[in-house]
Amino acid sequence: MSVPELLYRYSAGERNFRGITLIHGSLRGAKLGGIDLSRAELVGTDFSHAVLSGANLSETNLRNVNLSHANLFGAFLSGANLFHARMQAINLTEADLSGACLANVHLQDALMHLTCLTEANLKGADLTGAHLCGAHLWKANLCHANLSGADLCDVNLCEANLYCANLDTTDISETVLTGAIMPFGVSHE
């Protein structure tokens, strides 16, 4: 599908774009709230500054996409592949990223309040200065992640893997760490 066709059909009221293929397209600044792009192939697409609040991107291939400064408030991205995505200053408040692959993503200064990241793979992710207050990271893989300066207050990190993670100046007040593997490989009691 082409970008002009998608935008035309969306403006005509269509919301179901399940399983489409749109590789390296530019949807920069597009307003696509509530769109269903589940199981789509969107590799390398530019969604920077786009509005995708309430969108369904579950099980979508989003490798190498640019979602910097995008608004995905309340979006569904469970099982999505976001490997090596650029997501600086993204709004993922109340989004569902359970089981998503976020390995090596750039999430600096991201807003992720009350975000569900249960069993998500964030290995090597850069979450410098990210705001994750109240997020759920149960069994998440944060091995080698950079969480320096991040706000992890009131976060559920039960059974999460934080091996070799950078927690310098990270706020972990009221954080639940039961069974988590800490940066030096020791399990938290």
PDB file of C-alpha atoms in Angstrom:
ATOM      1  CA  MET A   1       0.000   0.000   0.000  1.00  0.00           C
ATOM      2  CA  SER A   2       1.207   3.510  -0.715  1.00  0.00           C
ATOM      3  CA  VAL A   3       1.228   6.374   1.788  1.00  0.00           C
ATOM      4  CA  PRO A   4      -1.225   8.506  -0.250  1.00  0.00           C
ATOM      5  CA  GLU A   5      -3.681   5.583  -0.480  1.00  0.00           C
ATOM      6  CA  LEU A   6      -3.497   4.919   3.271  1.00  0.00           C
ATOM      7  CA  LEU A   7      -4.026   8.593   4.114  1.00  0.00           C
ATOM      8  CA  TYR A   8      -6.907   8.900   1.635  1.00  0.00           C
ATOM      9  CA  ARG A   9      -8.703   5.808   2.964  1.00  0.00           C
ATOM     10  CA  TYR A  10      -8.110   6.897   6.572  1.00  0.00           C
ATOM     11  CA  SER A  11      -9.539  10.377   5.853  1.00  0.00           C
ATOM     12  CA  ALA A  12     -12.588   8.647   4.312  1.00  0.00           C
ATOM     13  CA  GLY A  13     -13.225   6.921   7.670  1.00  0.00           C
ATOM     14  CA  GLU A  14     -11.510   3.569   7.185  1.00  0.00           C
ATOM     15  CA  ARG A  15      -9.540   2.369  10.224  1.00  0.00           C
ATOM     16  CA  ASN A  16      -8.775  -1.297   9.458  1.00  0.00           C
ATOM     17  CA  PHE A  17      -5.406  -1.602   7.717  1.00  0.00           C
ATOM     18  CA  ARG A  18      -4.520  -4.950   9.253  1.00  0.00           C
ATOM     19  CA  GLY A  19      -1.650  -6.813   7.629  1.00  0.00           C
ATOM     20  CA  ILE A  20      -0.688  -4.116   5.104  1.00  0.00           C
ATOM     21  CA  THR A  21       2.849  -3.703   3.802  1.00  0.00           C
ATOM     22  CA  LEU A  22       4.356  -0.218   3.807  1.00  0.00           C
ATOM     23  CA  ILE A  23       8.156  -0.296   3.788  1.00  0.00           C
ATOM     24  CA  HIS A  24      10.233   2.872   4.303  1.00  0.00           C
ATOM     25  CA  GLY A  25       7.194   5.128   3.913  1.00  0.00           C
ATOM     26  CA  SER A  26       6.884   8.592   5.437  1.00  0.00           C
ATOM     27  CA  LEU A  27       3.959   9.222   7.769  1.00  0.00           C
ATOM     28  CA  ARG A  28       5.775  12.005   9.585  1.00  0.00           C
ATOM     29  CA  GLY A  29       3.289  14.132  11.525  1.00  0.00           C
ATOM     30  CA  ALA A  30       0.292  12.080  10.327  1.00  0.00           C
ATOM     31  CA  LYS A  31      -2.777  12.026  12.574  1.00  0.00           C
ATOM     32  CA  LEU A  32      -3.851   8.374  12.632  1.00  0.00           C
ATOM     33  CA  GLY A  33      -5.522   7.911  16.030  1.00  0.00           C
ATOM     34  CA  GLY A  34      -7.403   4.622  16.442  1.00  0.00           C
ATOM     35  CA  ILE A  35      -5.936   3.047  13.287  1.00  0.00           C
ATOM     36  CA  ASP A  36      -5.561  -0.752  13.164  1.00  0.00           C
ATOM     37  CA  LEU A  37      -2.151  -1.642  11.738  1.00  0.00           C
ATOM     38  CA  SER A  38      -1.877  -4.968  13.541  1.00  0.00           C
ATOM     39  CA  ARG A  39       0.293  -7.609  11.851  1.00  0.00           C
ATOM     40  CA  ALA A  40       1.459  -5.037   9.296  1.00  0.00           C
ATOM     41  CA  GLU A  41       4.938  -4.817   7.743  1.00  0.00           C
ATOM     42  CA  LEU A  42       6.100  -1.244   8.408  1.00  0.00           C
ATOM     43  CA  VAL A  43       9.892  -1.675   8.407  1.00  0.00           C
ATOM     44  CA  GLY A  44      11.818   1.601   8.260  1.00  0.00           C
ATOM     45  CA  THR A  45       8.712   3.803   8.155  1.00  0.00           C
ATOM     46  CA  ASP A  46       8.958   7.365   9.502  1.00  0.00           C
ATOM     47  CA  PHE A  47       6.251   8.023  12.101  1.00  0.00           C
ATOM     48  CA  SER A  48       8.106  10.887  13.801  1.00  0.00           C
ATOM     49  CA  HIS A  49       5.730  13.473  15.316  1.00  0.00           C
ATOM     50  CA  ALA A  50       2.736  11.301  14.288  1.00  0.00           C
ATOM     51  CA  VAL A  51      -0.390  10.881  16.418  1.00  0.00           C
ATOM     52  CA  LEU A  52      -1.195   7.180  16.854  1.00  0.00           C
ATOM     53  CA  SER A  53      -3.104   7.346  20.145  1.00  0.00           C
ATOM     54  CA  GLY A  54      -5.255   4.264  20.678  1.00  0.00           C
ATOM     55  CA  ALA A  55      -3.763   2.620  17.567  1.00  0.00           C
ATOM     56  CA  ASN A  56      -3.480  -1.158  17.285  1.00  0.00           C
ATOM     57  CA  LEU A  57       0.063  -2.125  16.267  1.00  0.00           C
ATOM     58  CA  SER A  58       0.004  -5.584  17.874  1.00  0.00           C
ATOM     59  CA  GLU A  59       2.347  -8.118  16.267  1.00  0.00           C
ATOM     60  CA  THR A  60       3.445  -5.481  13.743  1.00  0.00           C
ATOM     61  CA  ASN A  61       6.947  -5.465  12.267  1.00  0.00           C
ATOM     62  CA  LEU A  62       8.309  -2.013  13.147  1.00  0.00           C
ATOM     63  CA  ARG A  63      12.032  -2.726  12.795  1.00  0.00           C
ATOM     64  CA  ASN A  64      14.120   0.405  12.302  1.00  0.00           C
ATOM     65  CA  VAL A  65      11.113   2.765  12.362  1.00  0.00           C
ATOM     66  CA  ASN A  66      11.320   6.369  13.515  1.00  0.00           C
ATOM     67  CA  LEU A  67       8.727   7.094  16.211  1.00  0.00           C
ATOM     68  CA  SER A  68      10.563  10.040  17.768  1.00  0.00           C
ATOM     69  CA  HIS A  69       8.199  12.584  19.339  1.00  0.00           C
ATOM     70  CA  ALA A  70       5.177  10.483  18.311  1.00  0.00           C
ATOM     71  CA  ASN A  71       2.056  10.180  20.475  1.00  0.00           C
ATOM     72  CA  LEU A  72       1.052   6.566  21.118  1.00  0.00           C
ATOM     73  CA  PHE A  73      -0.995   7.203  24.263  1.00  0.00           C
ATOM     74  CA  GLY A  74      -3.019   4.066  25.021  1.00  0.00           C
ATOM     75  CA  ALA A  75      -1.777   2.250  21.900  1.00  0.00           C
ATOM     76  CA  PHE A  76      -1.583  -1.549  21.641  1.00  0.00           C
ATOM     77  CA  LEU A  77       1.838  -2.892  20.611  1.00  0.00           C
ATOM     78  CA  SER A  78       1.821  -6.326  22.247  1.00  0.00           C
ATOM     79  CA  GLY A  79       4.155  -8.702  20.447  1.00  0.00           C
ATOM     80  CA  ALA A  80       5.375  -5.940  18.105  1.00  0.00           C
ATOM     81  CA  ASN A  81       8.923  -6.033  16.731  1.00  0.00           C
ATOM     82  CA  LEU A  82      10.520  -2.628  17.372  1.00  0.00           C
ATOM     83  CA  PHE A  83      14.133  -3.777  17.101  1.00  0.00           C
ATOM     84  CA  HIS A  84      16.472  -0.810  16.712  1.00  0.00           C
ATOM     85  CA  ALA A  85      13.618   1.732  16.521  1.00  0.00           C
ATOM     86  CA  ARG A  86      14.182   5.424  17.222  1.00  0.00           C
ATOM     87  CA  MET A  87      11.638   6.417  19.861  1.00  0.00           C
ATOM     88  CA  GLN A  88      13.176   9.447  21.580  1.00  0.00           C
ATOM     89  CA  ALA A  89      10.663  11.620  23.483  1.00  0.00           C
ATOM     90  CA  ILE A  90       7.780   9.332  22.453  1.00  0.00           C
ATOM     91  CA  ASN A  91       4.560   9.299  24.490  1.00  0.00           C
ATOM     92  CA  LEU A  92       3.725   5.679  25.376  1.00  0.00           C
ATOM     93  CA  THR A  93       1.630   6.514  28.438  1.00  0.00           C
ATOM     94  CA  GLU A  94      -0.793   3.654  29.233  1.00  0.00           C
ATOM     95  CA  ALA A  95       0.327   1.745  26.116  1.00  0.00           C
ATOM     96  CA  ASP A  96       0.519  -2.068  26.042  1.00  0.00           C
ATOM     97  CA  LEU A  97       3.903  -3.378  24.876  1.00  0.00           C
ATOM     98  CA  SER A  98       3.675  -6.768  26.573  1.00  0.00           C
ATOM     99  CA  GLY A  99       5.934  -9.303  24.886  1.00  0.00           C
ATOM    100  CA  ALA A 100       7.250  -6.687  22.449  1.00  0.00           C
ATOM    101  CA  CYS A 101      10.818  -6.734  21.122  1.00  0.00           C
ATOM    102  CA  LEU A 102      12.421  -3.403  22.032  1.00  0.00           C
ATOM    103  CA  ALA A 103      16.027  -4.577  21.821  1.00  0.00           C
ATOM    104  CA  ASN A 104      18.486  -1.774  21.062  1.00  0.00           C
ATOM    105  CA  VAL A 105      15.741   0.881  20.843  1.00  0.00           C
ATOM    106  CA  HIS A 106      16.354   4.554  21.580  1.00  0.00           C
ATOM    107  CA  LEU A 107      13.815   5.616  24.236  1.00  0.00           C
ATOM    108  CA  GLN A 108      15.607   8.624  25.705  1.00  0.00           C
ATOM    109  CA  ASP A 109      13.214  10.974  27.552  1.00  0.00           C
ATOM    110  CA  ALA A 110      10.213   8.787  26.662  1.00  0.00           C
ATOM    111  CA  LEU A 111       6.940   9.199  28.573  1.00  0.00           C
ATOM    112  CA  MET A 112       5.941   5.699  29.673  1.00  0.00           C
ATOM    113  CA  HIS A 113       3.704   6.256  32.711  1.00  0.00           C
ATOM    114  CA  LEU A 114       1.594   3.174  33.518  1.00  0.00           C
ATOM    115  CA  THR A 115       2.917   1.423  30.400  1.00  0.00           C
ATOM    116  CA  CYS A 116       2.683  -2.382  30.290  1.00  0.00           C
ATOM    117  CA  LEU A 117       6.046  -3.911  29.342  1.00  0.00           C
ATOM    118  CA  THR A 118       5.409  -7.358  30.826  1.00  0.00           C
ATOM    119  CA  GLU A 119       7.867  -9.881  29.347  1.00  0.00           C
ATOM    120  CA  ALA A 120       9.148  -7.266  26.874  1.00  0.00           C
ATOM    121  CA  ASN A 121      12.697  -7.555  25.530  1.00  0.00           C
ATOM    122  CA  LEU A 122      14.532  -4.269  26.195  1.00  0.00           C
ATOM    123  CA  LYS A 123      18.032  -5.736  25.944  1.00  0.00           C
ATOM    124  CA  GLY A 124      20.516  -2.965  25.160  1.00  0.00           C
ATOM    125  CA  ALA A 125      17.778  -0.305  25.064  1.00  0.00           C
ATOM    126  CA  ASP A 126      18.651   3.315  25.863  1.00  0.00           C
ATOM    127  CA  LEU A 127      16.092   4.607  28.371  1.00  0.00           C
ATOM    128  CA  THR A 128      18.173   7.554  29.580  1.00  0.00           C
ATOM    129  CA  GLY A 129      15.872  10.030  31.296  1.00  0.00           C
ATOM    130  CA  ALA A 130      12.739   7.999  30.494  1.00  0.00           C
ATOM    131  CA  HIS A 131       9.685   8.435  32.733  1.00  0.00           C
ATOM    132  CA  LEU A 132       8.336   4.988  33.643  1.00  0.00           C
ATOM    133  CA  CYS A 133       6.482   5.816  36.860  1.00  0.00           C
ATOM    134  CA  GLY A 134       3.896   3.104  37.583  1.00  0.00           C
ATOM    135  CA  ALA A 135       4.952   0.950  34.603  1.00  0.00           C
ATOM    136  CA  HIS A 136       4.741  -2.851  34.673  1.00  0.00           C
ATOM    137  CA  LEU A 137       8.013  -4.565  33.695  1.00  0.00           C
ATOM    138  CA  TRP A 138       7.353  -8.001  35.189  1.00  0.00           C
ATOM    139  CA  LYS A 139       9.804 -10.497  33.669  1.00  0.00           C
ATOM    140  CA  ALA A 140      11.134  -7.836  31.277  1.00  0.00           C
ATOM    141  CA  ASN A 141      14.645  -8.275  29.876  1.00  0.00           C
ATOM    142  CA  LEU A 142      16.626  -5.088  30.612  1.00  0.00           C
ATOM    143  CA  CYS A 143      20.029  -6.739  30.315  1.00  0.00           C
ATOM    144  CA  HIS A 144      22.640  -4.136  29.267  1.00  0.00           C
ATOM    145  CA  ALA A 145      19.950  -1.407  29.135  1.00  0.00           C
ATOM    146  CA  ASN A 146      20.872   2.193  29.957  1.00  0.00           C
ATOM    147  CA  LEU A 147      18.437   3.483  32.589  1.00  0.00           C
ATOM    148  CA  SER A 148      20.596   6.346  33.845  1.00  0.00           C
ATOM    149  CA  GLY A 149      18.482   9.234  35.081  1.00  0.00           C
ATOM    150  CA  ALA A 150      15.251   7.314  34.437  1.00  0.00           C
ATOM    151  CA  ASP A 151      12.233   7.606  36.743  1.00  0.00           C
ATOM    152  CA  LEU A 152      11.329   4.084  37.873  1.00  0.00           C
ATOM    153  CA  CYS A 153       9.295   5.079  40.928  1.00  0.00           C
ATOM    154  CA  ASP A 154       6.484   2.660  41.760  1.00  0.00           C
ATOM    155  CA  VAL A 155       7.488   0.303  38.910  1.00  0.00           C
ATOM    156  CA  ASN A 156       6.927  -3.458  39.015  1.00  0.00           C
ATOM    157  CA  LEU A 157      10.264  -5.081  38.127  1.00  0.00           C
ATOM    158  CA  CYS A 158       9.468  -8.492  39.642  1.00  0.00           C
ATOM    159  CA  GLU A 159      11.613 -11.194  38.032  1.00  0.00           C
ATOM    160  CA  ALA A 160      13.051  -8.662  35.548  1.00  0.00           C
ATOM    161  CA  ASN A 161      16.592  -9.112  34.233  1.00  0.00           C
ATOM    162  CA  LEU A 162      18.702  -6.020  34.993  1.00  0.00           C
ATOM    163  CA  TYR A 163      22.059  -7.745  34.498  1.00  0.00           C
ATOM    164  CA  CYS A 164      24.699  -5.180  33.481  1.00  0.00           C
ATOM    165  CA  ALA A 165      22.034  -2.443  33.295  1.00  0.00           C
ATOM    166  CA  ASN A 166      23.149   1.131  34.019  1.00  0.00           C
ATOM    167  CA  LEU A 167      21.085   2.453  36.943  1.00  0.00           C
ATOM    168  CA  ASP A 168      23.176   5.571  37.683  1.00  0.00           C
ATOM    169  CA  THR A 169      20.990   8.337  39.167  1.00  0.00           C
ATOM    170  CA  THR A 170      17.883   6.215  38.515  1.00  0.00           C
ATOM    171  CA  ASP A 171      14.925   6.802  40.844  1.00  0.00           C
ATOM    172  CA  ILE A 172      13.830   3.367  42.077  1.00  0.00           C
ATOM    173  CA  SER A 173      11.791   4.554  45.068  1.00  0.00           C
ATOM    174  CA  GLU A 174       8.795   2.300  45.771  1.00  0.00           C
ATOM    175  CA  THR A 175       9.970  -0.031  42.985  1.00  0.00           C
ATOM    176  CA  VAL A 176       9.114  -3.715  43.431  1.00  0.00           C
ATOM    177  CA  LEU A 177      12.235  -5.777  42.685  1.00  0.00           C
ATOM    178  CA  THR A 178      11.251  -9.210  44.044  1.00  0.00           C
ATOM    179  CA  GLY A 179      13.165 -11.905  42.165  1.00  0.00           C
ATOM    180  CA  ALA A 180      14.807  -9.395  39.819  1.00  0.00           C
ATOM    181  CA  ILE A 181      18.352 -10.068  38.619  1.00  0.00           C
ATOM    182  CA  MET A 182      20.298  -6.975  39.578  1.00  0.00           C
ATOM    183  CA  PRO A 183      23.118  -5.329  37.530  1.00  0.00           C
ATOM    184  CA  PHE A 184      25.846  -7.445  39.127  1.00  0.00           C
ATOM    185  CA  GLY A 185      23.999 -10.724  38.601  1.00  0.00           C
ATOM    186  CA  VAL A 186      22.601 -11.083  42.119  1.00  0.00           C
ATOM    187  CA  SER A 187      18.913 -11.887  42.518  1.00  0.00           C
ATOM    188  CA  HIS A 188      16.979  -9.375  44.654  1.00  0.00           C
ATOM    189  CA  GLU A 189      15.104 -10.958  47.548  1.00  0.00           C
TER     190      GLU A 189
END
